[in-house]
XYZ file of C-alpha atoms in Angstrom:
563
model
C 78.442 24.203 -68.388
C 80.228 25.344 -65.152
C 79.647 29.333 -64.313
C 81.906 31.082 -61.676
C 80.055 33.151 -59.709
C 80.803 36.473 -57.125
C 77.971 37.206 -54.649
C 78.794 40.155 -52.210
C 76.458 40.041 -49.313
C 75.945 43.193 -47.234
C 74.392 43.516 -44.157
C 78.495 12.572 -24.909
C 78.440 11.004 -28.029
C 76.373 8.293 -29.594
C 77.833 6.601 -32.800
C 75.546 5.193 -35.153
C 77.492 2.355 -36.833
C 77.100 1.540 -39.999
C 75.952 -1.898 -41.929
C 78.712 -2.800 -44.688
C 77.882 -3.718 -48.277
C 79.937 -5.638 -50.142
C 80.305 -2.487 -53.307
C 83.185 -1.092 -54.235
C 83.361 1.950 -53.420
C 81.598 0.535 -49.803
C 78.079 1.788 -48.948
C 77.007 2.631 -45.570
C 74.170 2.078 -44.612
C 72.503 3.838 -41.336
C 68.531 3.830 -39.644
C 67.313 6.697 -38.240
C 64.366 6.510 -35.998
C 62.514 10.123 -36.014
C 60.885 9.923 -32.183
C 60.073 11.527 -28.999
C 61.577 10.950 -25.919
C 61.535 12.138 -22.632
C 64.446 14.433 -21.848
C 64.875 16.161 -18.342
C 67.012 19.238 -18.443
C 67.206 22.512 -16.052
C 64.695 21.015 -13.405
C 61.450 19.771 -15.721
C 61.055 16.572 -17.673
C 59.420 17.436 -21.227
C 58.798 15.336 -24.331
C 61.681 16.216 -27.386
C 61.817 15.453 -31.180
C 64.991 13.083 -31.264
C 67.197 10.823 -33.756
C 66.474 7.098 -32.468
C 65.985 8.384 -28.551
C 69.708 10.245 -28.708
C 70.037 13.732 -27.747
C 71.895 15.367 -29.951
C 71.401 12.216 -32.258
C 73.993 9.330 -33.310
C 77.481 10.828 -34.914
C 77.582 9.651 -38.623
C 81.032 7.996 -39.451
C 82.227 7.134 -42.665
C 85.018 7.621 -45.598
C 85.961 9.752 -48.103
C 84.710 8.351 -51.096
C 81.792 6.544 -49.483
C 78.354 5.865 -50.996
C 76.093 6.574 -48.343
C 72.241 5.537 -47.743
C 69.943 6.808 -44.335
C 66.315 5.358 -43.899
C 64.788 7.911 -42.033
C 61.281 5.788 -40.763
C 59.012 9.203 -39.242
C 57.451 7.792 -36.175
C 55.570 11.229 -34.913
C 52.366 12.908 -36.333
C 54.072 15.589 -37.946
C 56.049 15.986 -41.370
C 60.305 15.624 -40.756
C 63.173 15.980 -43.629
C 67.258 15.854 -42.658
C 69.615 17.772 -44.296
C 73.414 16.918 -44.599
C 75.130 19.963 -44.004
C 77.455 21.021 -46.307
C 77.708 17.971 -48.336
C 78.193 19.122 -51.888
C 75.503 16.333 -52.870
C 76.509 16.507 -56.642
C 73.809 15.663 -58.389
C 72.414 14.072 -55.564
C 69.454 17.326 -55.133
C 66.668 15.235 -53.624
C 68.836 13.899 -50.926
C 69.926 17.345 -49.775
C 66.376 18.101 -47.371
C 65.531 21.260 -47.514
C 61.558 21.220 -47.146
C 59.184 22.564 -49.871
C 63.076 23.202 -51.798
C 64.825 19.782 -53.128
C 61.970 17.639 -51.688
C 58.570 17.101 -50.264
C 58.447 16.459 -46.037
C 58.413 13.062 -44.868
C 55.173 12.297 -43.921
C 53.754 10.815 -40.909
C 54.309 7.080 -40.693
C 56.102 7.281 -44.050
C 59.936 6.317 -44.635
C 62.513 7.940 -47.133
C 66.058 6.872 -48.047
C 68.481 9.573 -48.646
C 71.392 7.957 -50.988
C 74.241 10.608 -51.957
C 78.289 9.786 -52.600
C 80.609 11.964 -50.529
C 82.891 13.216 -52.779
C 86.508 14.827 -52.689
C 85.495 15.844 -49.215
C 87.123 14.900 -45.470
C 86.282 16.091 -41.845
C 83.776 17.129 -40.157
C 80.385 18.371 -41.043
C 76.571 17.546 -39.542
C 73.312 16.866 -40.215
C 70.166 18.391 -38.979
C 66.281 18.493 -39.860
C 65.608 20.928 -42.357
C 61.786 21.163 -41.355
C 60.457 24.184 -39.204
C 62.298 24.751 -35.958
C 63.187 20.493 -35.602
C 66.797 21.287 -35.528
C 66.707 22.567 -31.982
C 66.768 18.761 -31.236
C 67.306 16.856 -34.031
C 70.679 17.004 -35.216
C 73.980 15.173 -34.814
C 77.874 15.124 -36.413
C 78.866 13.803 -39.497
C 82.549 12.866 -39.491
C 84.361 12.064 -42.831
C 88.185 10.750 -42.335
C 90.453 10.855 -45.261
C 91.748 8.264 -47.241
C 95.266 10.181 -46.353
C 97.036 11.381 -43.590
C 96.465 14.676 -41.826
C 98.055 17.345 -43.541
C 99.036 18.667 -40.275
C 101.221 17.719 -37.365
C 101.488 16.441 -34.597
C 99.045 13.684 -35.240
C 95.961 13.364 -33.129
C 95.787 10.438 -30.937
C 92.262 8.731 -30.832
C 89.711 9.244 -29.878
C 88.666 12.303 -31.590
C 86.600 14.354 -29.129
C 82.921 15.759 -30.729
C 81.874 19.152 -29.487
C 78.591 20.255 -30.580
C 77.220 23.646 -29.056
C 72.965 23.640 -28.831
C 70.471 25.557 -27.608
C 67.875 24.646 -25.085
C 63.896 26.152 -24.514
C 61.975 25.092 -21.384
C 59.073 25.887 -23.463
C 58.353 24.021 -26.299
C 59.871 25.123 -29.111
C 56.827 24.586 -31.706
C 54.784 26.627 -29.804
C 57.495 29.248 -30.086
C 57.757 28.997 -33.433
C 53.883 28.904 -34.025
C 53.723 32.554 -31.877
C 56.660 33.957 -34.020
C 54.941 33.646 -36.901
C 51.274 34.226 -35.661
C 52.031 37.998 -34.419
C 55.171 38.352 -36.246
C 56.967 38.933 -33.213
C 60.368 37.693 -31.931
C 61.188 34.519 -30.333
C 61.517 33.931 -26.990
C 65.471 33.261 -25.826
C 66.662 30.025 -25.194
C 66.991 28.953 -21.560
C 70.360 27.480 -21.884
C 73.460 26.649 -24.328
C 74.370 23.127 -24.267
C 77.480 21.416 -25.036
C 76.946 17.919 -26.541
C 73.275 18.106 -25.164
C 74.694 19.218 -21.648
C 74.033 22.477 -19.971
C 76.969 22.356 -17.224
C 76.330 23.697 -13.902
C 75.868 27.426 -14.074
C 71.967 26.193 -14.642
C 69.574 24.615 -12.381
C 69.772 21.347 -11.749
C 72.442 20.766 -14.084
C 75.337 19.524 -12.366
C 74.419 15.722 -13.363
C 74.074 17.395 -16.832
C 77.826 18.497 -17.376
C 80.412 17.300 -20.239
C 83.233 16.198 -19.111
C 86.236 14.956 -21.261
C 88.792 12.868 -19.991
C 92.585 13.788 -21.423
C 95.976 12.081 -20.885
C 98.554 14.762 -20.191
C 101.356 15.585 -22.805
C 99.370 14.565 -25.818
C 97.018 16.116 -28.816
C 93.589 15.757 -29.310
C 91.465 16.799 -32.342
C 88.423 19.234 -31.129
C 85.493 18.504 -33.995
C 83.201 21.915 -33.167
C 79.887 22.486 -34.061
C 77.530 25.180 -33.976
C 74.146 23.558 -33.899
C 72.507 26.695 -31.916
C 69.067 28.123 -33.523
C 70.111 31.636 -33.097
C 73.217 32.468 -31.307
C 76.779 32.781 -32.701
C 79.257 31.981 -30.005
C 83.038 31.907 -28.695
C 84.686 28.666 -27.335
C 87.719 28.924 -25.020
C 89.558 26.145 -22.848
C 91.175 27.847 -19.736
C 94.757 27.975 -20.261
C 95.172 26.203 -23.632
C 95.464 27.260 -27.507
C 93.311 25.979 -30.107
C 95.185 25.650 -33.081
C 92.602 25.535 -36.586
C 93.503 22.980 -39.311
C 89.937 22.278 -40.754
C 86.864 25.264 -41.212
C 83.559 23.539 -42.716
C 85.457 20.507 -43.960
C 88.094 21.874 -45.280
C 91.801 22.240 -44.541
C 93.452 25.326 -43.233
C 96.767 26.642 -42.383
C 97.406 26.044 -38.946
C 96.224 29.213 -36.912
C 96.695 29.019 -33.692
C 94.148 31.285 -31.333
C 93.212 31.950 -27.937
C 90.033 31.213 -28.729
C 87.240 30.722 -31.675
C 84.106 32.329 -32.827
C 81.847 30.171 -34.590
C 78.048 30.552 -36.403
C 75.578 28.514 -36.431
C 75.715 26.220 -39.703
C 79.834 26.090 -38.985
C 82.152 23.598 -38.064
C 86.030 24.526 -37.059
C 88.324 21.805 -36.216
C 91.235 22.317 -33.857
C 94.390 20.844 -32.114
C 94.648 20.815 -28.459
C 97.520 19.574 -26.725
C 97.452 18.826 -22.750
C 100.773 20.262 -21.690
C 99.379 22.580 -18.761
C 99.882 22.017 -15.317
C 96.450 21.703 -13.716
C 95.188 22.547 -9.766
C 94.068 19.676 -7.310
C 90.629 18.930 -9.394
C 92.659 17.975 -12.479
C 89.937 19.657 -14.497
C 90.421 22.801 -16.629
C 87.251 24.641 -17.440
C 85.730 25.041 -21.231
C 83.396 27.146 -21.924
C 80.896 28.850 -24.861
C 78.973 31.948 -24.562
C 77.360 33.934 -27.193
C 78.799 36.747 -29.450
C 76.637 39.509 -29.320
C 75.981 41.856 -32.180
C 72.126 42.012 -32.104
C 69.411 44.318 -31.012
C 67.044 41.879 -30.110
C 66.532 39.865 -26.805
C 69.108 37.546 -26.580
C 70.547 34.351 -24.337
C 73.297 35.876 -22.200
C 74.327 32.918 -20.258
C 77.475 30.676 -20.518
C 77.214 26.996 -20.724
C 80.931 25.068 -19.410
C 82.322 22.005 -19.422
C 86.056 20.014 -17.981
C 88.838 18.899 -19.319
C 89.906 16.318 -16.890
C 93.914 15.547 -16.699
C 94.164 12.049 -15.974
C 97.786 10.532 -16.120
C 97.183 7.151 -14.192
C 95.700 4.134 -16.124
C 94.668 6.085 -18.450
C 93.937 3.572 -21.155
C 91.956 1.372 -18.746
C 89.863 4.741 -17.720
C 89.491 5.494 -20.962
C 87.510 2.293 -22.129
C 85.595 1.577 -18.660
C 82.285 4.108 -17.918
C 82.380 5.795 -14.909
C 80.469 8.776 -13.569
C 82.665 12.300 -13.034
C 81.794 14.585 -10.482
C 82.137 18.306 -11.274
C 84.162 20.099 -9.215
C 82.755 22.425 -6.265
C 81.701 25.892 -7.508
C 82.895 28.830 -7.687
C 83.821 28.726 -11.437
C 86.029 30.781 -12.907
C 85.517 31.187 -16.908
C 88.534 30.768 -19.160
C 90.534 34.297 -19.486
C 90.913 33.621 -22.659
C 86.857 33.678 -23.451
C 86.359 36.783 -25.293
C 83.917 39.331 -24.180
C 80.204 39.154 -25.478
C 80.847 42.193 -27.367
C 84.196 41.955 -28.602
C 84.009 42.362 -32.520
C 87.407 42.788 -32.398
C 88.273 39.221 -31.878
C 85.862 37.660 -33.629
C 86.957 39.783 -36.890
C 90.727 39.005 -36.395
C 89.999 35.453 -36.018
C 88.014 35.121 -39.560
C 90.811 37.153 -40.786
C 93.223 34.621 -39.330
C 91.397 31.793 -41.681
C 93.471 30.973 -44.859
C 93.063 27.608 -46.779
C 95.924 25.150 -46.909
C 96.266 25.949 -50.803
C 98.994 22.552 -50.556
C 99.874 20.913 -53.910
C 97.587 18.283 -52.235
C 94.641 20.313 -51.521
C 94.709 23.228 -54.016
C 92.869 26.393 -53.241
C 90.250 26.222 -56.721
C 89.378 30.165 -56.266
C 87.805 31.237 -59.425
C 90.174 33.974 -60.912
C 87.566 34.994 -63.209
C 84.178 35.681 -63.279
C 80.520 35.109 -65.547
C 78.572 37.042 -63.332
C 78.168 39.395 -60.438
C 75.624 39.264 -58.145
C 75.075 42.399 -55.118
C 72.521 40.858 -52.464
C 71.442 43.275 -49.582
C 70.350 41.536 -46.530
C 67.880 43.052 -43.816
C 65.345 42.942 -41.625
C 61.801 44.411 -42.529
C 58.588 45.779 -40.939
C 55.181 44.865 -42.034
C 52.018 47.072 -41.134
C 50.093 44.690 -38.688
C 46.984 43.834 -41.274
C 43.747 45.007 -39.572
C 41.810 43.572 -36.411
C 45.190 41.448 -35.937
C 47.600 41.554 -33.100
C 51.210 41.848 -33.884
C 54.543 41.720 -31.571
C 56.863 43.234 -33.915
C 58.808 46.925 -33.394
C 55.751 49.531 -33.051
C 53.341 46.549 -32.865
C 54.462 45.771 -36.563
C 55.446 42.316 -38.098
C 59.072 41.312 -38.733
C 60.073 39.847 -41.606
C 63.319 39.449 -43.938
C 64.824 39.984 -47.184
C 67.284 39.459 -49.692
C 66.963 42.202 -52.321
C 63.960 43.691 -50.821
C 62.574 40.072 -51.559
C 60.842 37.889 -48.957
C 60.999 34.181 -49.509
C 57.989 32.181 -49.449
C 58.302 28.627 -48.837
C 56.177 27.279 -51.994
C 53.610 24.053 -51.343
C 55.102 21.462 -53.831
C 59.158 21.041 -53.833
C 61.079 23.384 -56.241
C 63.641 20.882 -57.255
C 60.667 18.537 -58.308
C 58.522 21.242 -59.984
C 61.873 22.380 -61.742
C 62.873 19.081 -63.289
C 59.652 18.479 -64.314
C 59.344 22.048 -65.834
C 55.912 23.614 -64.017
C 57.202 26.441 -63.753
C 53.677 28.085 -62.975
C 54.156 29.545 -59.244
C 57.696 30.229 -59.376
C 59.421 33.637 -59.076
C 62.337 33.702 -61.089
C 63.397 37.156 -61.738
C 65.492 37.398 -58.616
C 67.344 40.784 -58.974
C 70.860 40.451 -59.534
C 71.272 43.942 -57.519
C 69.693 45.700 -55.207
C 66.772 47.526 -56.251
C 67.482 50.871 -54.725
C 70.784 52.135 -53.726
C 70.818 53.722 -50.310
C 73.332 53.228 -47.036
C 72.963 49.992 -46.660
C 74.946 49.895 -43.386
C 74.251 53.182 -41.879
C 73.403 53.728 -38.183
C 70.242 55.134 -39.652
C 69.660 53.169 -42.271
C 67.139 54.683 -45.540
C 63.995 52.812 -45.543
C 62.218 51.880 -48.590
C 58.899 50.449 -49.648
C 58.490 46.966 -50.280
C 56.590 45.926 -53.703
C 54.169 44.491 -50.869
C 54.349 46.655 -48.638
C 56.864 46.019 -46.159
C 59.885 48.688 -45.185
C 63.262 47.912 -45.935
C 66.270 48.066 -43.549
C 69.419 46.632 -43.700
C 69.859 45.224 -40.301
C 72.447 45.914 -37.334
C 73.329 41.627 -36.809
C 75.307 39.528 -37.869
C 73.956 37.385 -40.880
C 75.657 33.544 -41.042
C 74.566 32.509 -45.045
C 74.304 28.995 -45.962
C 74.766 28.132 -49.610
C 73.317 24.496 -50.338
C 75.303 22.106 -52.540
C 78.320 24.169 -53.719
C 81.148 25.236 -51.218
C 82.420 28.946 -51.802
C 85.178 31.099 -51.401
C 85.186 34.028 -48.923
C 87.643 36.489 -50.476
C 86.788 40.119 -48.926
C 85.088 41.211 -46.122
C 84.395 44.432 -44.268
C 82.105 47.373 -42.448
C 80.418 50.133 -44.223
C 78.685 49.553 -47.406
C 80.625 47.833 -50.013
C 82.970 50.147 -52.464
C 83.314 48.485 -56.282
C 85.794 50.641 -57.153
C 88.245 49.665 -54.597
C 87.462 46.798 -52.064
C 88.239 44.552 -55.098
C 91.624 45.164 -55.291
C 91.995 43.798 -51.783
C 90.159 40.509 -52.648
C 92.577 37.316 -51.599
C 92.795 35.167 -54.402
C 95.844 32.648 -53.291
C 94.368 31.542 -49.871
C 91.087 32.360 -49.042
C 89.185 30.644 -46.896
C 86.741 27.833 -48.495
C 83.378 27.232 -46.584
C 79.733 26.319 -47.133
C 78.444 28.923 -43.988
C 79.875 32.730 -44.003
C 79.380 35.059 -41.160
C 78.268 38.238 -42.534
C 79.522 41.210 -40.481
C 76.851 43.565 -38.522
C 76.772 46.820 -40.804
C 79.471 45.687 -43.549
C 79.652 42.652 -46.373
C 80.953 39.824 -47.431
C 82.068 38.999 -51.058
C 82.155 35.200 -52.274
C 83.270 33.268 -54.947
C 81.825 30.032 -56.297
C 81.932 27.960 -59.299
C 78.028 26.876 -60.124
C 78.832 23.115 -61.092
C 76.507 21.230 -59.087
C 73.048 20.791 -61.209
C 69.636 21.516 -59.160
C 67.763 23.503 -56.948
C 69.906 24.969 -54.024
C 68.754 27.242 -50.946
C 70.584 29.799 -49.616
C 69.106 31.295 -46.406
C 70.409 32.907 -43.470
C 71.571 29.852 -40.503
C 69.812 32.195 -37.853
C 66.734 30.296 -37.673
C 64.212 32.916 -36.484
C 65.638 34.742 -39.586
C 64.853 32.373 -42.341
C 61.495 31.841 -40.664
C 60.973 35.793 -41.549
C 62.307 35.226 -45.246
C 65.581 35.936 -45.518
C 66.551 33.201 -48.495
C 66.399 32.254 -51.595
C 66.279 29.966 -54.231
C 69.955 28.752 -56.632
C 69.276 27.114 -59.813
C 71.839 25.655 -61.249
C 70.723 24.457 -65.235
C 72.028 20.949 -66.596
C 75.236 20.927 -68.371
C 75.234 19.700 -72.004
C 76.995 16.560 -70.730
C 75.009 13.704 -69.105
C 77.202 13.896 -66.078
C 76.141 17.515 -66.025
C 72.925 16.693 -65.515
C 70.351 15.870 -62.574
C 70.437 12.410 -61.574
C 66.468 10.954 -61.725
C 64.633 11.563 -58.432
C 63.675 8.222 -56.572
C 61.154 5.765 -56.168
C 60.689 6.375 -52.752
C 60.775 10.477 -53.206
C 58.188 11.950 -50.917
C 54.917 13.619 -52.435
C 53.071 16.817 -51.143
């Protein structure tokens, strides 16, 4: 039985091609190799977790409609899952990869197929590992063309040009990962942004280690952006161009045309560029991604850039033959158009901006009504440091995170297995469905509260990006302050809102979503800010079987992996 749901939350590219079977509808079929390689980056040569040697990994390319299957063969000593982010996976639970959630890690040595359809859903999304902090390396787009035209003009000539945004650590990022949660501290920054693996060369050593995009003037490119950062949501400008939007998280838009984006980590925004500006003697126009910053804790301020490069003359012939580009001789000037680290402002009136297309084609499916109303605080918490222990935290305390005053323990067994097979000893279900205390939730100077194990309560000053697994949503209010029932409702959209599977949550305000509960299984929702979710800050979905055997769980495989 479907259930609509309202949750208001406060607080250079390698392609991996695929091997055709002969079903109708096709199946691809891809190999991924989980493996180390040496990668050297920002002056030091160090040993990183990669898809078949590729960093970021191969680009996933298939149809709308598609049956898909990935052996992932785990070639390092350590346990690995990927997740395909924000495919709906309907049905599909144990191919989703959340570890300890819809399935059990991949185990040294051992292989796993994920098999999932991809349906009634085009453009671009990516994958990642879903297993500790693995995504700061392991990741790669996932591109889904229609089985129509664009719903947009002017058509985008080909090639489509990938943009993912990463994060890089000199250090190595398990043993950042393993501090974190020894002394409950925070994590160390990251030493660079990268764009498609690439650092550009405002860092050391890195002007080898630039993107650079070739363009042919007077023509329209489609910009496929990821956020595939750990920790840091960011703006994206190209110097003297607008980015028109026609696709957020795989889904269709108006066209909005902007200056410039914001995007959080767990989204995907895809945009129009056309080359009709009139470049200097270099030919190159600089892009460029920096972080927006609305936290309190240590952050990465730097600003990782890339070129477009103008190139009118054989352009065709260029296009197909490799040849090394040389960056241009400093100084660099950043776009104008890049917003300031701080400027809320833009960022807020660029969500705003967001409507779906709500065409005859692609309806907007916002549930008008309601079953049931959810109220989720989010925030950051402080732990006493337990006795002859050293912790990092604020007043030498340990962080950790919340939803509902509720910490989220990663169990040992998966839930989506212990579920369908109803052992249902060890599991928590008596989420609240509000939050347990009223107080300002958003305040400057927030009321603290007790934890049922004691850890203090605060809603935090950050920005919160929430990923709900297996169902898209629909965001149809936002604001700051604390969230008033009795009249931020009327100003809900319900024509046009925008549809996503990753909402940024505004520092000191809320965000209210919609989403029908149709998809049967065992879903996380948890905060895309990695350092957050290590802290807690998620939670468990179940959605029950339908009545209907297409409402139902598919099986779990053979080849499922055991704890």
């Amino acid at each position: 039985m479907e259930s609509f749901y309202q949750l208001l939350l406060v607080g250079m590219f390698v392609v991996a091609l695929p091997i055709h079977s002969s079903s109708s509808p096709p199946t691809r079929q891809f190999l991924f190799n989980v493996e180390w390689k040496n990668v050297t980056l920002l002056c030091q040569t160090k040993s990183l977790l990669t898809v078949n040697g590729k960093y970021p990994g191969p680009t996933i390319i298939i149809h709308e409609g598609d049956n898909v299957q990935v052996k992932v063969n785990n070639r390092v000593a350590e346990n690995t899952t990927i997740h395909w982010h924000g495919i709906r996976q309907l049905r599909t639970g144990w191919a989703d990869g959340p570890a300890y959630i819809t399935q059990c890690p991949i185990g040294a040595g051992k292989s796993y197929t994920y098999k999932f359809t991809v349906i009634d859903q085009r453009g671009t999304l990516w994958w990642h590992s879903h297993f500790s902090w693995q995504r700061a390396s392991v990741y790669g787009a996932f591109i889904i063309y229609p089985r129509m035209p664009y719903p947009f003009i002017p058509t985008p000539v080909q090639p489509d040009i990938p943009i993912i945004f990463g994060e890089w650590w000199d250090e190595e990022v398990e043993a950042i990962e393993n501090d974190m949660i020894l002394y409950g501290g925070g994590p160390n920054s990251s030493d660079a942004y990268t764009i498609n693996g690439l650092p550009g060369p405002l860092y050391p050593c890195s002007n080898k280690d630039t993107f650079i995009q070739r363009v042919e003037p007077g023509k329209t490119y489609l910009l496929r952006i990821i956020n595939a950062a750990l920790n840091s949501e960011l703006f994206f400008a190209v110097a003297n161009h607008t980015l028109t939007v026609v696709e957020i998280d795989a889904v269709y838009t108006k066209p909005f045309e902007t200056s410039a984006i914001m995007i959080a980590p767990g989204q995907t925004t895809n945009v129009l560029l056309t080359t009709n500006q009139i470049p200097d003697t270099t030919n190159m126009f600089v892009m460029a991604a920096r972080p927006y910053l609305t936290s309190v804790f240590p952050f990465d301020n730097s600003t990782t850039i890339g070129f477009l490069k103008y190139e009118s003359s054989n352009f065709e012939k260029k296009k197909q033959t490799p040849m090394l580009l040389s960056v241009p001789p400093p100084p660099y000037s950043l776009p104008q158009n890049l917003p300031p680290m701080k400027d809320t402002g833009f960022a807020m009136r660029f969500l705003n901006g967001l409507r779906s297309l709500a065409s005859a084609k692609y309806p907007c499916r916002v549930p008008k009504k309601i079953d049931k109303r959810v109220v989720t605080t989010i925030g950051l918490n402080l732990q006493d440091c337990p006795p002859n222990q050293r912790c990092k935290g604020y007043r030498d305390k340990r962080f950790l995170a919340s939803m509902n005053n509720q910490s989220f323990i990663r169990p040992s067994r998966s839930i989506l297995e212990t579920y369908y097979k109803k052992l249902r000893a060890g599991l928590s279900l008596n989420f609240p469905e509000k939050p347990p205390h009223e107080f300002n939730y958003t305040g400057v100077n927030p009321v603290s509260e007790k934890h049922e194990y004691g850890v203090w309560h605060e809603t935090c000053q950050e920005n919160h990006p929430i990923h709900v697994h297996g169902h898209n949503f629909f965001v149809v209010g936002s604001g700051f302050g604390n969230f008033d029932s009795s009249k931020d409702p009327s100003y809900y959209n319900l024509v046009d809102p925008p549809e996503r599977n990753t909402v940024a949550v505004p520092m000191g305000g809320w965000a209210a979503i919609r989403l029908n509960a149709d998809n049967p299984g065992v879903w996380f929702i948890h905060c895309h800010l990695e350092e957050h979710t290590t802290w807690g800050l998620a939670m468990g979905f179940i959605v029950e079987n339908g009545p209907k055997p297409s409402q139902c769980v598919l099986p779990p495989p053979s080849d499922l992996p055991s704890c």
